Coordinates of C-alpha atoms in Angstrom, one line a residue:
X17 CA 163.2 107.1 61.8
X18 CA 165.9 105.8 58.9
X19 CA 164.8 108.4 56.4
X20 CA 165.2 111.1 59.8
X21 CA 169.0 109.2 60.4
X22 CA 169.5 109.3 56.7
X23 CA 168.5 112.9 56.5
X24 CA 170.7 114.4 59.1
X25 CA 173.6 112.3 58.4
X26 CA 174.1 114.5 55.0
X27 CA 173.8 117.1 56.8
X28 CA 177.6 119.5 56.5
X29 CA 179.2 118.6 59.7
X30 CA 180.4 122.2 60.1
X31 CA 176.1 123.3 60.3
X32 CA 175.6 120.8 63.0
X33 CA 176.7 122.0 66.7
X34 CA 177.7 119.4 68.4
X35 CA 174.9 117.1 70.5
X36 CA 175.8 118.6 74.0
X37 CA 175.2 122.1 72.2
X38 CA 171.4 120.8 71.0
X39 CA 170.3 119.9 74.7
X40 CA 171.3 122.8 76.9
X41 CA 168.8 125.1 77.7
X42 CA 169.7 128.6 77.6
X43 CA 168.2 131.2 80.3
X44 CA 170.7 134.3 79.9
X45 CA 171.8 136.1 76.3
X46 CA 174.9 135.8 77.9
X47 CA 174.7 131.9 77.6
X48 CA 174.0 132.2 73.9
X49 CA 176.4 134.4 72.9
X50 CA 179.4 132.3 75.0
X51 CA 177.9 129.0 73.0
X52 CA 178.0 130.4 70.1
X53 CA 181.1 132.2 69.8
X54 CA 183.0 128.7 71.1
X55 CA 181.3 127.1 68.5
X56 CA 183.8 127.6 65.5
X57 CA 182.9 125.1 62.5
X58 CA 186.3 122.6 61.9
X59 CA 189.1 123.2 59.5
X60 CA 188.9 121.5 56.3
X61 CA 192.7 120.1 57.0
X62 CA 191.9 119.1 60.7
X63 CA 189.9 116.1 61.6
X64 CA 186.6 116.2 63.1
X65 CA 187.0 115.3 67.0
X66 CA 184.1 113.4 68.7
X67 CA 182.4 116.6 69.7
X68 CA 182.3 117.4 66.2
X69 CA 181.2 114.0 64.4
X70 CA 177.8 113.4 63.1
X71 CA 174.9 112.6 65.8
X72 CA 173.4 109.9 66.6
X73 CA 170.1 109.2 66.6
X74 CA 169.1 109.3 70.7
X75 CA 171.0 112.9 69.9
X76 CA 168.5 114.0 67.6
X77 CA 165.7 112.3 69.5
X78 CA 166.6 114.7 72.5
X79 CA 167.5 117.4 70.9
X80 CA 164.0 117.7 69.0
X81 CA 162.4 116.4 72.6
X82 CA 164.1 119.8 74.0
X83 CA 163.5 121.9 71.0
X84 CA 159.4 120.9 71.4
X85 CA 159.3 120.6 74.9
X86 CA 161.0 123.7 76.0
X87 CA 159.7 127.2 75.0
X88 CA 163.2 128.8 75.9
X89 CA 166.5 126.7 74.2
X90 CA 169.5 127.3 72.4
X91 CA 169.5 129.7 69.8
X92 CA 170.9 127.4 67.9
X93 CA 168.2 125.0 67.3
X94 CA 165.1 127.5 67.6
X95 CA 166.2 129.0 64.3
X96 CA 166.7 125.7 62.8
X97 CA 169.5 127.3 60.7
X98 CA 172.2 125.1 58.4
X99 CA 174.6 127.9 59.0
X100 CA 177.6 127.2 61.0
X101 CA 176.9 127.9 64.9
X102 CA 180.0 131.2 64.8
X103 CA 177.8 133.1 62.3
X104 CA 174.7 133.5 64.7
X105 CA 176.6 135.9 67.3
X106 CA 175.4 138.8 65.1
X107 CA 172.2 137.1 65.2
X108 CA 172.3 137.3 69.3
X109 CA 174.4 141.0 69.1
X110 CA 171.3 142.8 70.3
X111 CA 170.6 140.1 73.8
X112 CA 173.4 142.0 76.1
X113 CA 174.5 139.5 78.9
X114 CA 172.4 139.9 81.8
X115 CA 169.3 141.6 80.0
X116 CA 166.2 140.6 82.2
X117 CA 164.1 138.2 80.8
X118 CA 161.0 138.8 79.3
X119 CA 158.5 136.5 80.5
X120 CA 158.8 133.3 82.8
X121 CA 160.6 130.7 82.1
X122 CA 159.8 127.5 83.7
X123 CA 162.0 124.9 85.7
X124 CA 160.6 121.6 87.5
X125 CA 163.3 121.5 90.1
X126 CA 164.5 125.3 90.8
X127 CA 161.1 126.8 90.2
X128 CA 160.2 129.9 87.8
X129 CA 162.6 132.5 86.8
X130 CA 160.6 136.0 87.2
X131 CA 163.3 138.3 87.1
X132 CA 167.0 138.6 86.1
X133 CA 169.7 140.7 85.2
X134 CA 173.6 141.3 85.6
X135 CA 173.6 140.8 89.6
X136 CA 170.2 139.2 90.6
X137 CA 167.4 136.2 89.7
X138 CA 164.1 136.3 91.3
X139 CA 162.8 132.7 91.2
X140 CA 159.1 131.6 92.1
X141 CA 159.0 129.1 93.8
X142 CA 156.8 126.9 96.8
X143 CA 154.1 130.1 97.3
X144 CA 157.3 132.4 97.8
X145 CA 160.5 134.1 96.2
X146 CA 164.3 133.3 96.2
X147 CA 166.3 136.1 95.5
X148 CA 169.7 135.4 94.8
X149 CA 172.6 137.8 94.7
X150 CA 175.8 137.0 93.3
X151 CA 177.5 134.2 95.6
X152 CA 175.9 135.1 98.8
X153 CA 173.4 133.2 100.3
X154 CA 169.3 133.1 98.5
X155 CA 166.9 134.9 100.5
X156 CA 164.5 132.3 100.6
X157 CA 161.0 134.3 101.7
X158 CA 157.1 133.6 101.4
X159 CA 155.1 136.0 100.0
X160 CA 152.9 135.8 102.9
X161 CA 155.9 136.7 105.1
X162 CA 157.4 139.4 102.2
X163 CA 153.9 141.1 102.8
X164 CA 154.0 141.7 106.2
X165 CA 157.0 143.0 106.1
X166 CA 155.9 145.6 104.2
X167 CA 156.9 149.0 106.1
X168 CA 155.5 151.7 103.5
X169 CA 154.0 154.5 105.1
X170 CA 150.4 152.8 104.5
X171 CA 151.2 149.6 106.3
X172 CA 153.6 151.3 108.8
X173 CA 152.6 155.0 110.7
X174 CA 155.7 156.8 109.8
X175 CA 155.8 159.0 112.9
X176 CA 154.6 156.1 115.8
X177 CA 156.0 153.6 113.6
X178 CA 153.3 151.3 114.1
X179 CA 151.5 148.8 111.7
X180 CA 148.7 149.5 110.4
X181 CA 147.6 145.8 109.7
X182 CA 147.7 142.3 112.0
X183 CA 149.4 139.5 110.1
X184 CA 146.1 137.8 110.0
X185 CA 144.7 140.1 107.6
X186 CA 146.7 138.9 105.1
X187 CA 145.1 136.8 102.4
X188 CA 146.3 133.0 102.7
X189 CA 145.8 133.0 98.4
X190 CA 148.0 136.4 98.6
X191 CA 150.7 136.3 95.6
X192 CA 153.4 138.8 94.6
X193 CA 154.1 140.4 91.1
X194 CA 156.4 142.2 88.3
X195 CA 159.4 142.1 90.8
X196 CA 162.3 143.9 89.8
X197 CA 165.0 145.4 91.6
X198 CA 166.5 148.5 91.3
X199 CA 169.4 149.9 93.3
X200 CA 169.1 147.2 96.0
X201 CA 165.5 147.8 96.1
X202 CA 163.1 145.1 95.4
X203 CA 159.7 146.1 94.2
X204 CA 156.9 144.3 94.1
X205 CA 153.0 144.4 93.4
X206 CA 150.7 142.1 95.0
X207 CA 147.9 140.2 94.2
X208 CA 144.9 139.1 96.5
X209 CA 146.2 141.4 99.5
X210 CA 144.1 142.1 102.5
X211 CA 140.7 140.4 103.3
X212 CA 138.2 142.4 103.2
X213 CA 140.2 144.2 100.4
X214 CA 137.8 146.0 97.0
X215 CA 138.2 143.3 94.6
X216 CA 140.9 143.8 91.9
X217 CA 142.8 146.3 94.7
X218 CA 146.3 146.2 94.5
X219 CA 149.5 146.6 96.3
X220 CA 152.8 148.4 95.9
X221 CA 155.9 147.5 98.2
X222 CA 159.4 148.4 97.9
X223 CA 162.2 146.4 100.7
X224 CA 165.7 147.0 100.9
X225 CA 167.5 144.1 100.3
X226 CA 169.9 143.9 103.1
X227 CA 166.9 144.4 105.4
X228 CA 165.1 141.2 104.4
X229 CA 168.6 139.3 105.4
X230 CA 168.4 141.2 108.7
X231 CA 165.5 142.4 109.8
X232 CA 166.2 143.3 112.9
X233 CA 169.9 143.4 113.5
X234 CA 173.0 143.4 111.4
X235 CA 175.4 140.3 112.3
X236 CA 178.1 143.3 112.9
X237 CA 175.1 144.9 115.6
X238 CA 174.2 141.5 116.9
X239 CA 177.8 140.5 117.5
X240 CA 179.1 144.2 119.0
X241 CA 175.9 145.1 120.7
X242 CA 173.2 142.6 120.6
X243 CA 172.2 140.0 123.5
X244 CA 174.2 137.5 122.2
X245 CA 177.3 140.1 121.8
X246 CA 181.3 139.0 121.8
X247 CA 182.4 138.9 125.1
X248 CA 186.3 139.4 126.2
X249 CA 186.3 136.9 129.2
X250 CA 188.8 138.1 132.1
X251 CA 190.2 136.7 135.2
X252 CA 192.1 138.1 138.1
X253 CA 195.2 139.5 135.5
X254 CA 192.9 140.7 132.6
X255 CA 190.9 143.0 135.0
X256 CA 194.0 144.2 136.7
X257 CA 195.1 145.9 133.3
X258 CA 191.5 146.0 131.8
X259 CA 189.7 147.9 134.8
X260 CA 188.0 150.9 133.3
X261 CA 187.2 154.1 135.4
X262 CA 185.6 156.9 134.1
X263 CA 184.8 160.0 136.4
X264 CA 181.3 160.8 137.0
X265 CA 181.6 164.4 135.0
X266 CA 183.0 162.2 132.0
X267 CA 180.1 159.8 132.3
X268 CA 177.1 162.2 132.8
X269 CA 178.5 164.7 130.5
X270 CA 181.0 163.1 127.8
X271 CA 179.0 161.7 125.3
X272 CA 182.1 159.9 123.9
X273 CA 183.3 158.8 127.2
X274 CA 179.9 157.4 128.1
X275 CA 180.0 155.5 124.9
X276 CA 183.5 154.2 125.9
X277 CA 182.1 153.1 128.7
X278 CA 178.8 151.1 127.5
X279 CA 181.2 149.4 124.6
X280 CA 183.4 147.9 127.4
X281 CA 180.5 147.5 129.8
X282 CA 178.5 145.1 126.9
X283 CA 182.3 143.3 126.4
X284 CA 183.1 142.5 130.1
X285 CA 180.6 143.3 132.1
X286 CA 182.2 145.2 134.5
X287 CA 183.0 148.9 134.9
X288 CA 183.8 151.4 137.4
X289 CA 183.2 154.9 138.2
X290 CA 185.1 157.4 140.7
X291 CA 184.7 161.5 141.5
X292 CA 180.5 160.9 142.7
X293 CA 179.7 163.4 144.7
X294 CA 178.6 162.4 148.4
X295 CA 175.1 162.1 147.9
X296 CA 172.7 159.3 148.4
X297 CA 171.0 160.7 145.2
X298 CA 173.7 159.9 142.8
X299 CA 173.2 156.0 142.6
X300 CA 169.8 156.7 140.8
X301 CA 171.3 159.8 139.0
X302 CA 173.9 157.2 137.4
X303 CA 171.2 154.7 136.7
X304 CA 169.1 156.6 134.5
X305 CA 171.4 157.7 132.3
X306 CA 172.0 154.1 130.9
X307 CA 168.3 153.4 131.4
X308 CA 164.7 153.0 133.7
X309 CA 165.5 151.9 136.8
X310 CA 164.4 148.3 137.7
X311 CA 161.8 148.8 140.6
X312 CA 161.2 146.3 143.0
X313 CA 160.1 145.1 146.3
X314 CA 163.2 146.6 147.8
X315 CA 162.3 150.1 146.2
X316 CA 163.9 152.0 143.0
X317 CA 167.2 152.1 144.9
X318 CA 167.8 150.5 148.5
X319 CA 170.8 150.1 151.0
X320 CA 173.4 147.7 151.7
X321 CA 174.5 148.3 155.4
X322 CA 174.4 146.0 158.6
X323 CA 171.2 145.9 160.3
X324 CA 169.6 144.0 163.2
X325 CA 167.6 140.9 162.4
X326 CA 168.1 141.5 158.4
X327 CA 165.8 140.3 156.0
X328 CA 168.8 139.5 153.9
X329 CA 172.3 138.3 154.2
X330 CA 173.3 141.5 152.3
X331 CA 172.1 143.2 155.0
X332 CA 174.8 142.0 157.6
X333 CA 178.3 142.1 158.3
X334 CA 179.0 138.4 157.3
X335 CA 181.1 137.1 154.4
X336 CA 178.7 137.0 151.6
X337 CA 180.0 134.3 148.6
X338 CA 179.3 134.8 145.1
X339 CA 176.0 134.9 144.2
X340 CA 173.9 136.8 141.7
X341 CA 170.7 138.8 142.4
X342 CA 167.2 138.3 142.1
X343 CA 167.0 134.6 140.7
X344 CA 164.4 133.7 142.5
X345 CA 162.0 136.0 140.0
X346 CA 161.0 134.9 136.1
X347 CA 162.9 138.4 135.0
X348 CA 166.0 138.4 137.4
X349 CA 167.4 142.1 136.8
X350 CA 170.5 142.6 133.6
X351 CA 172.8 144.9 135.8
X352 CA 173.3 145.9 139.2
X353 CA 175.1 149.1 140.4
X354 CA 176.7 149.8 144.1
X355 CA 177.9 153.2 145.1
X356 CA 179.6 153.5 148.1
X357 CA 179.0 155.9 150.6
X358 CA 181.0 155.0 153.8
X359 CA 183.7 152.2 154.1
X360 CA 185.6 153.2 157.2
X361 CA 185.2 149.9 158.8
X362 CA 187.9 147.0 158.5
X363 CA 187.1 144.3 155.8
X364 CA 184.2 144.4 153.3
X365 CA 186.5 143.9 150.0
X366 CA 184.3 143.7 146.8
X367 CA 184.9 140.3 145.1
X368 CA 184.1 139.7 141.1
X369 CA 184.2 136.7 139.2
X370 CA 183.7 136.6 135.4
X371 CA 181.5 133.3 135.1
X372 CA 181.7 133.3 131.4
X373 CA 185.2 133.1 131.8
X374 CA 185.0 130.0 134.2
X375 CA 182.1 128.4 131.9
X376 CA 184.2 128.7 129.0
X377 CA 187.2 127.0 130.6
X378 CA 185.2 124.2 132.1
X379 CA 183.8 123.8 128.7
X380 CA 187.4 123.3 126.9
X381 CA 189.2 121.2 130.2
X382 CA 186.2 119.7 131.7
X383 CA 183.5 119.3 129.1
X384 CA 181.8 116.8 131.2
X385 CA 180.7 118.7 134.0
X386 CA 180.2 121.8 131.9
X387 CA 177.4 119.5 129.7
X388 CA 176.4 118.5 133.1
X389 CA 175.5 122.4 134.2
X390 CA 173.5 123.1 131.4
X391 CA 170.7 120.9 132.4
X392 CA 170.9 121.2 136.0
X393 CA 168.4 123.2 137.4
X394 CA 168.6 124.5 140.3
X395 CA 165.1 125.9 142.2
X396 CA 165.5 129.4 144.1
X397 CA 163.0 131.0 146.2
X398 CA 162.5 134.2 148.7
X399 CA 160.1 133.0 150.8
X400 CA 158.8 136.0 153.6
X401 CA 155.8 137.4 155.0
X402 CA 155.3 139.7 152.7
X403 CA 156.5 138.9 150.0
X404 CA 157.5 135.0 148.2
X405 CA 158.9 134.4 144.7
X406 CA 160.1 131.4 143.3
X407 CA 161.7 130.2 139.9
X408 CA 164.1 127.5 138.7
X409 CA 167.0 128.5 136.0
X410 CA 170.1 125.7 134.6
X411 CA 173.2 126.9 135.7
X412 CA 174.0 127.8 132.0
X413 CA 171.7 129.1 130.0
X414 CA 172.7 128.8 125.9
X415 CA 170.9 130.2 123.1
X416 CA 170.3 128.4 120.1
X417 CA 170.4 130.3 116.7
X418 CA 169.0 129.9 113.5
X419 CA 171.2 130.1 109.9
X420 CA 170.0 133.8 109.3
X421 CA 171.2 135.2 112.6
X422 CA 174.4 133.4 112.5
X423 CA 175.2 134.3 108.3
X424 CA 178.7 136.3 108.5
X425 CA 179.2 136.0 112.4
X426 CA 181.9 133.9 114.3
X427 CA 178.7 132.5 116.4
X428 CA 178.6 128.8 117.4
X429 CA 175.4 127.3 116.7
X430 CA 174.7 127.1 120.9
X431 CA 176.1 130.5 122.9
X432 CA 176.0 131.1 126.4
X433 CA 173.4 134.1 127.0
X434 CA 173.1 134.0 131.1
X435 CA 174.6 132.0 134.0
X436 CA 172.8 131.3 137.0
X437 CA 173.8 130.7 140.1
X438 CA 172.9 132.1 144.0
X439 CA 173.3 129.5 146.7
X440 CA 171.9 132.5 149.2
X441 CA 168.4 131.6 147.9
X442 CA 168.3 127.8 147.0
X443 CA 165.1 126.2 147.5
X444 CA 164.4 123.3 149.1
X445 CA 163.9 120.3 146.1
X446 CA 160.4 118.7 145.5
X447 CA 160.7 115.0 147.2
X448 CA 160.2 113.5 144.1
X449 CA 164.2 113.5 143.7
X450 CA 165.9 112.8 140.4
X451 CA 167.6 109.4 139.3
X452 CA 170.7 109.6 141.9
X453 CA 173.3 108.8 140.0
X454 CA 172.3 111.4 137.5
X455 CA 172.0 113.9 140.9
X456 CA 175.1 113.3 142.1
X457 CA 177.3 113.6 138.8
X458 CA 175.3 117.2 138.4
X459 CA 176.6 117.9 141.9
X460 CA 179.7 117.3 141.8
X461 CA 179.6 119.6 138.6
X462 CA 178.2 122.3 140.4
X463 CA 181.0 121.7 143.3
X464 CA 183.2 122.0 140.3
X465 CA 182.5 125.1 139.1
X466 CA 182.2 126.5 143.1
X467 CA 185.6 125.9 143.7
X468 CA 186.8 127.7 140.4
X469 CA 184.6 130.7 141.2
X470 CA 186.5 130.6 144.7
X471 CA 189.8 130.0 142.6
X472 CA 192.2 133.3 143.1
X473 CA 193.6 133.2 139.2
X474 CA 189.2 134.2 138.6
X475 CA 188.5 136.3 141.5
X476 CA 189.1 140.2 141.1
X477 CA 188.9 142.0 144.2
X478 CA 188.9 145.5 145.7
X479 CA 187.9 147.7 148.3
X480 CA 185.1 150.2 146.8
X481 CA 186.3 153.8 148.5
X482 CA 183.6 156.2 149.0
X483 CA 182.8 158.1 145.8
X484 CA 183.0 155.2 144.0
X485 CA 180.4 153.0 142.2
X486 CA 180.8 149.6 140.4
X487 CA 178.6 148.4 137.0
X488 CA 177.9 144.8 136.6
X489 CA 176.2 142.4 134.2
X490 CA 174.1 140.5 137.2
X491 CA 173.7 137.3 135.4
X492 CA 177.7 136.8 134.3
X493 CA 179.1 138.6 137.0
X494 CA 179.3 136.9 140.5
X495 CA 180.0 139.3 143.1
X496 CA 180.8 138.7 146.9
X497 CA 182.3 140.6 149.9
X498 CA 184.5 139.5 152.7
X499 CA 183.0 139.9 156.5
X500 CA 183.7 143.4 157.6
X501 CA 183.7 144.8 161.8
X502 CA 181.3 147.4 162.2
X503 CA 183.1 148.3 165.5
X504 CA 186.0 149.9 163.6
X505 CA 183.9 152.1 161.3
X506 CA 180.8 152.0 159.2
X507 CA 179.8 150.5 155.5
X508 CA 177.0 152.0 153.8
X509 CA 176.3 151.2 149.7
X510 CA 173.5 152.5 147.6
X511 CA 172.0 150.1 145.3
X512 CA 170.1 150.4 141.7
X513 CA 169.1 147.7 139.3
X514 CA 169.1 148.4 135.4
X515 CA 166.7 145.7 133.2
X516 CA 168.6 144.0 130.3
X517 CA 166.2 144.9 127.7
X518 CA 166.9 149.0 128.7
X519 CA 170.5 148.0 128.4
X520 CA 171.2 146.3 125.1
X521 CA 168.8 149.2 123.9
X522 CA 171.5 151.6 125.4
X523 CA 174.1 149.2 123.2
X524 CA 172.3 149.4 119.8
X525 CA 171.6 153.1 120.1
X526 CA 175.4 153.8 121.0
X527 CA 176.3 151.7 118.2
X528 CA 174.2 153.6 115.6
X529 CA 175.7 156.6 117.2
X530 CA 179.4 155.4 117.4
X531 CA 179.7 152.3 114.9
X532 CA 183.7 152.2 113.9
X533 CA 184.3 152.5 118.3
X534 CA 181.7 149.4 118.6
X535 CA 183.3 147.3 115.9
X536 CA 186.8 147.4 118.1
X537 CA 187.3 144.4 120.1
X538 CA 189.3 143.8 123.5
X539 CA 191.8 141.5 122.2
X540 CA 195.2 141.1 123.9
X541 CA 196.7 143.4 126.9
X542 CA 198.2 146.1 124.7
X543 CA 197.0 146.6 121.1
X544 CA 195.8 149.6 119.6
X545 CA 192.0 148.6 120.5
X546 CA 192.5 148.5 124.2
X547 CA 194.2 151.6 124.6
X548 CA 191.2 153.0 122.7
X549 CA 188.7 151.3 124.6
X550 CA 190.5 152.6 128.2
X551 CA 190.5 156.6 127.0
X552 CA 194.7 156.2 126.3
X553 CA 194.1 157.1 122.8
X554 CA 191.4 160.2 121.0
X555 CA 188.4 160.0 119.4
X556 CA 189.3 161.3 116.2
X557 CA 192.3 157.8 116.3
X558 CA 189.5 155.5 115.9
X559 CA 189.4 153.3 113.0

């Protein structure tokens, strides 16, 4: 060791790179290049600075540790030259920055570097890859995983667009090759694929990068169209200058108008529609053109008019509070529709609360009780001859989503997705009754958020004419309708039920159709957005 310290110690300074030079391991050309132009010998009148002085010997002792342990280091010290660091950058001319390595270069912590160049690294590691691009986020995937989502015209049947393989046919040794990426494309070859396979078979797949962060939908789709879309929550003075009407002619035949109509149908829940002509038809006519009609034990479509001994409350001319339909089943349906026929009688004003709206507030002034109402469920039931369902739902029902949903969204990590409530169909609770104290504090919540739906600054109300039909999201709309006299006229409504699922398909495909009018957003009472949104302003104005 003193003939080693003696050795390097008359060494010229000026052809020894300083010691924090010796133990960084380069991975990039790019890396070399920077280290060595920076690496400018001393002036013969300017003293060395500490950088520049001679080693010491736990210096040398790592930097010949690193030059023997590592098969990829500074250029520096793998050519062992005694010239001057500077006069190795036309050494490294020919390495342009960002070349893709050739070979793997090993790392204990961040795994193996497979690919790389100006924009991505491909890094093995833990049985999968990490892709990272730029700043954004490392799509972190197995290969197991990577391989099923292979959608080449082998795995997937380009017309039916059906796989062709079960996830289980994948081969739990499976392991991905060569990838490179070309035009946001990553390519890869696989190794080991399906069992059952010819040995030595390979596999060629190609995925689009922005695909394999969202696989399903975009964060701007999920946030404009998708279950757990932006909402603009209203109360009694935002739906006085919000309403939207669209005439039946626009909405059956305007393409455009329609759209208008679903994009502020997904944001508050609640649209209108005038001009139907007087036919009992026309309810199911309006249905299907957002979707299958939700069949039932009432029947595709049914009617809401007084009737002797009803079977439901709907059915009579009593005041019927806010409630929502159909809770009592495990799939209660996404949007209701009432056209009315006749409404010649005195009374029977339609009444529309936006629950959201509510929840939200109770959430910001009365956090309490709003914690309270998402774990207090309430049992419902429709219990007849012919026909008994049952079901239990919390008051409000959040969502919980994971990082890759929620990347380059506004979303909370818990959103509210439904809101449950129809006191109409309650059933009765199983004797073996909760803690008390615990029952009553949920009560009083619920008694809470009664009296706000109730509250006039919420409630929306109107008198449906006939000609006229109303849209609304069942579970965040409460609807209810004030006692009417049938001795001063006649009330007839026609009634249709539209499943979520056949809705939010209606969103997606009107956003692929009509992207830049789905990406506005109801914000304020006046902006350029809402005049849009209302038909004020032309197709050709949007953004």
């Amino acid at each position: 060791m003193s003939r080693l310290l003696r050795t390097a110690l008359r060494l010229p300074r000026a052809s020894f790179p300083p010691a924090s030079v010796l133990s960084r391991r380069v991975y990039s050309s790019s890396v070399v290049r920077r280290s060595a132009a920076n690496a400018t010998p001393p002036s013969n009148n300017v003293p060395p600075t500490s950088s520049d002085a001679a080693p010491t010997a736990s210096s040398i002792a790592s930097a010949a540790s690193n030059a023997t342990a590592e098969p990829s280091v500074s250029h520096e010290v793998a050519t062992g030259s005694n010239e001057p660091a500077s006069s190795l950058s036309n050494q490294s001319s020919t390495l342009e920055a960002g070349e893709q390595h050739e070979g793997k270069t090993p790392e204990s912590n961040a795994g193996t570097v497979e690919y790389q160049d100006n924009k991505y690294t491909i890094t093995r590691k833990d049985g999968g890859l990490i892709i990272q691009e730029g700043r954004k986020k490392p799509i972190e995937i197995l290969d197991i995983v990577l391989r099923d989502s292979c959608k080449c015209s082998t795995c997937v049947d380009p017309h039916s667009k059906q796989r062709n393989f079960r996830t289980s046919d994948i081969s739990s040794d499976i392991i991905s090759e060569n990838p490179t990426i070309e035009h946001g494309k990553l390519h890869i070859t696989w190794k080991n694929d399906l069992r059952g396979a010819p040995a030595g078979s390979t596999h060629e797949s190609t995925y689009d990068l922005h695909q394999l962060r969202h696989p399903i939908l975009t964060p701007v789709e999920m946030e404009s169209a998708g279950k757990n879309r932006w909402r603009a929550y209203w109360d009694n003075s935002r739906m006085q200058h919000w309403q939207h009407w669209i005439t039946f002619d626009q909405f059956i035949n305007n393409d455009i108008s329609f759209a208008w109509s679903m994009r502020t149908l997904a944001e508050l829940g609640l649209i209108f529609i005038k001009d139907i002509p007087d036919s009992r038809e026309m309810v199911e006519k309006i249905a299907t053109r957002m979707g299958p009609i939700r069949d039932t034990f009432y029947g595709r479509t049914w009617d809401v008019r007084s009737v002797p001994q009803a079977t439901n409350v709907a059915y009579t001319d009593q005041f019927l509070g806010f409630h929502m339909d159909l809770m009592y089943m495990n799939d209660p349906p996404g949007y209701q529709l009432l056209h009315c026929l006749k409404n010649s009688c005195e009374g029977g004003e339609s009444l529309f609360v936006d629950t959201f709206r509510v929840a939200y507030d109770m959430k910001q002034d009365d956090h309490t009780n709003y914690s309270r109402l998402l774990h207090h469920h309430i049992p419902y039931h429709y219990n007849h001859p012919d026909h008994f369902y049952t079901n239990t739902w919390p008051v409000f029902e959040t969502q919980t989503f994971d990082d890759s949903v929620r990347e380059g969204t506004n979303f909370s990590k818990s959103r509210l997705v439904h809101v449950n409530y129809s006191p109409p169909f309650q059933a009765p609770r199983k004797v073996r009754s909760p803690v008390p104290r615990k029952f009553r504090e949920k009560n009083e919540a619920l008694a809470k958020f009664a009296s706000l739906l109730e509250d006039e600054r919420y409630m929306f109300e109107l008198k449906l004419n006939p000609g006229e039909c109303v849209v609304f999201e069942n579970r965040r709309v409460a609807h209810a309708r004030r006692g009417f006299k049938t001795s001063t006229g006649e009330r007839w409504l026609a009634g249709a039920y539209v499943d979520e699922d056949a809705m939010l398909s209606e969103f997606k495909t009107s956003s692929n159709k009509y992207p830049n009018l789905w990406r506005l957003k109801r914000k304020g009472l006046n902006s350029k957005h809402v005049k849009l949104l209302k038909g004020v302003g032309k197709p050709d104005e949007l953004p």
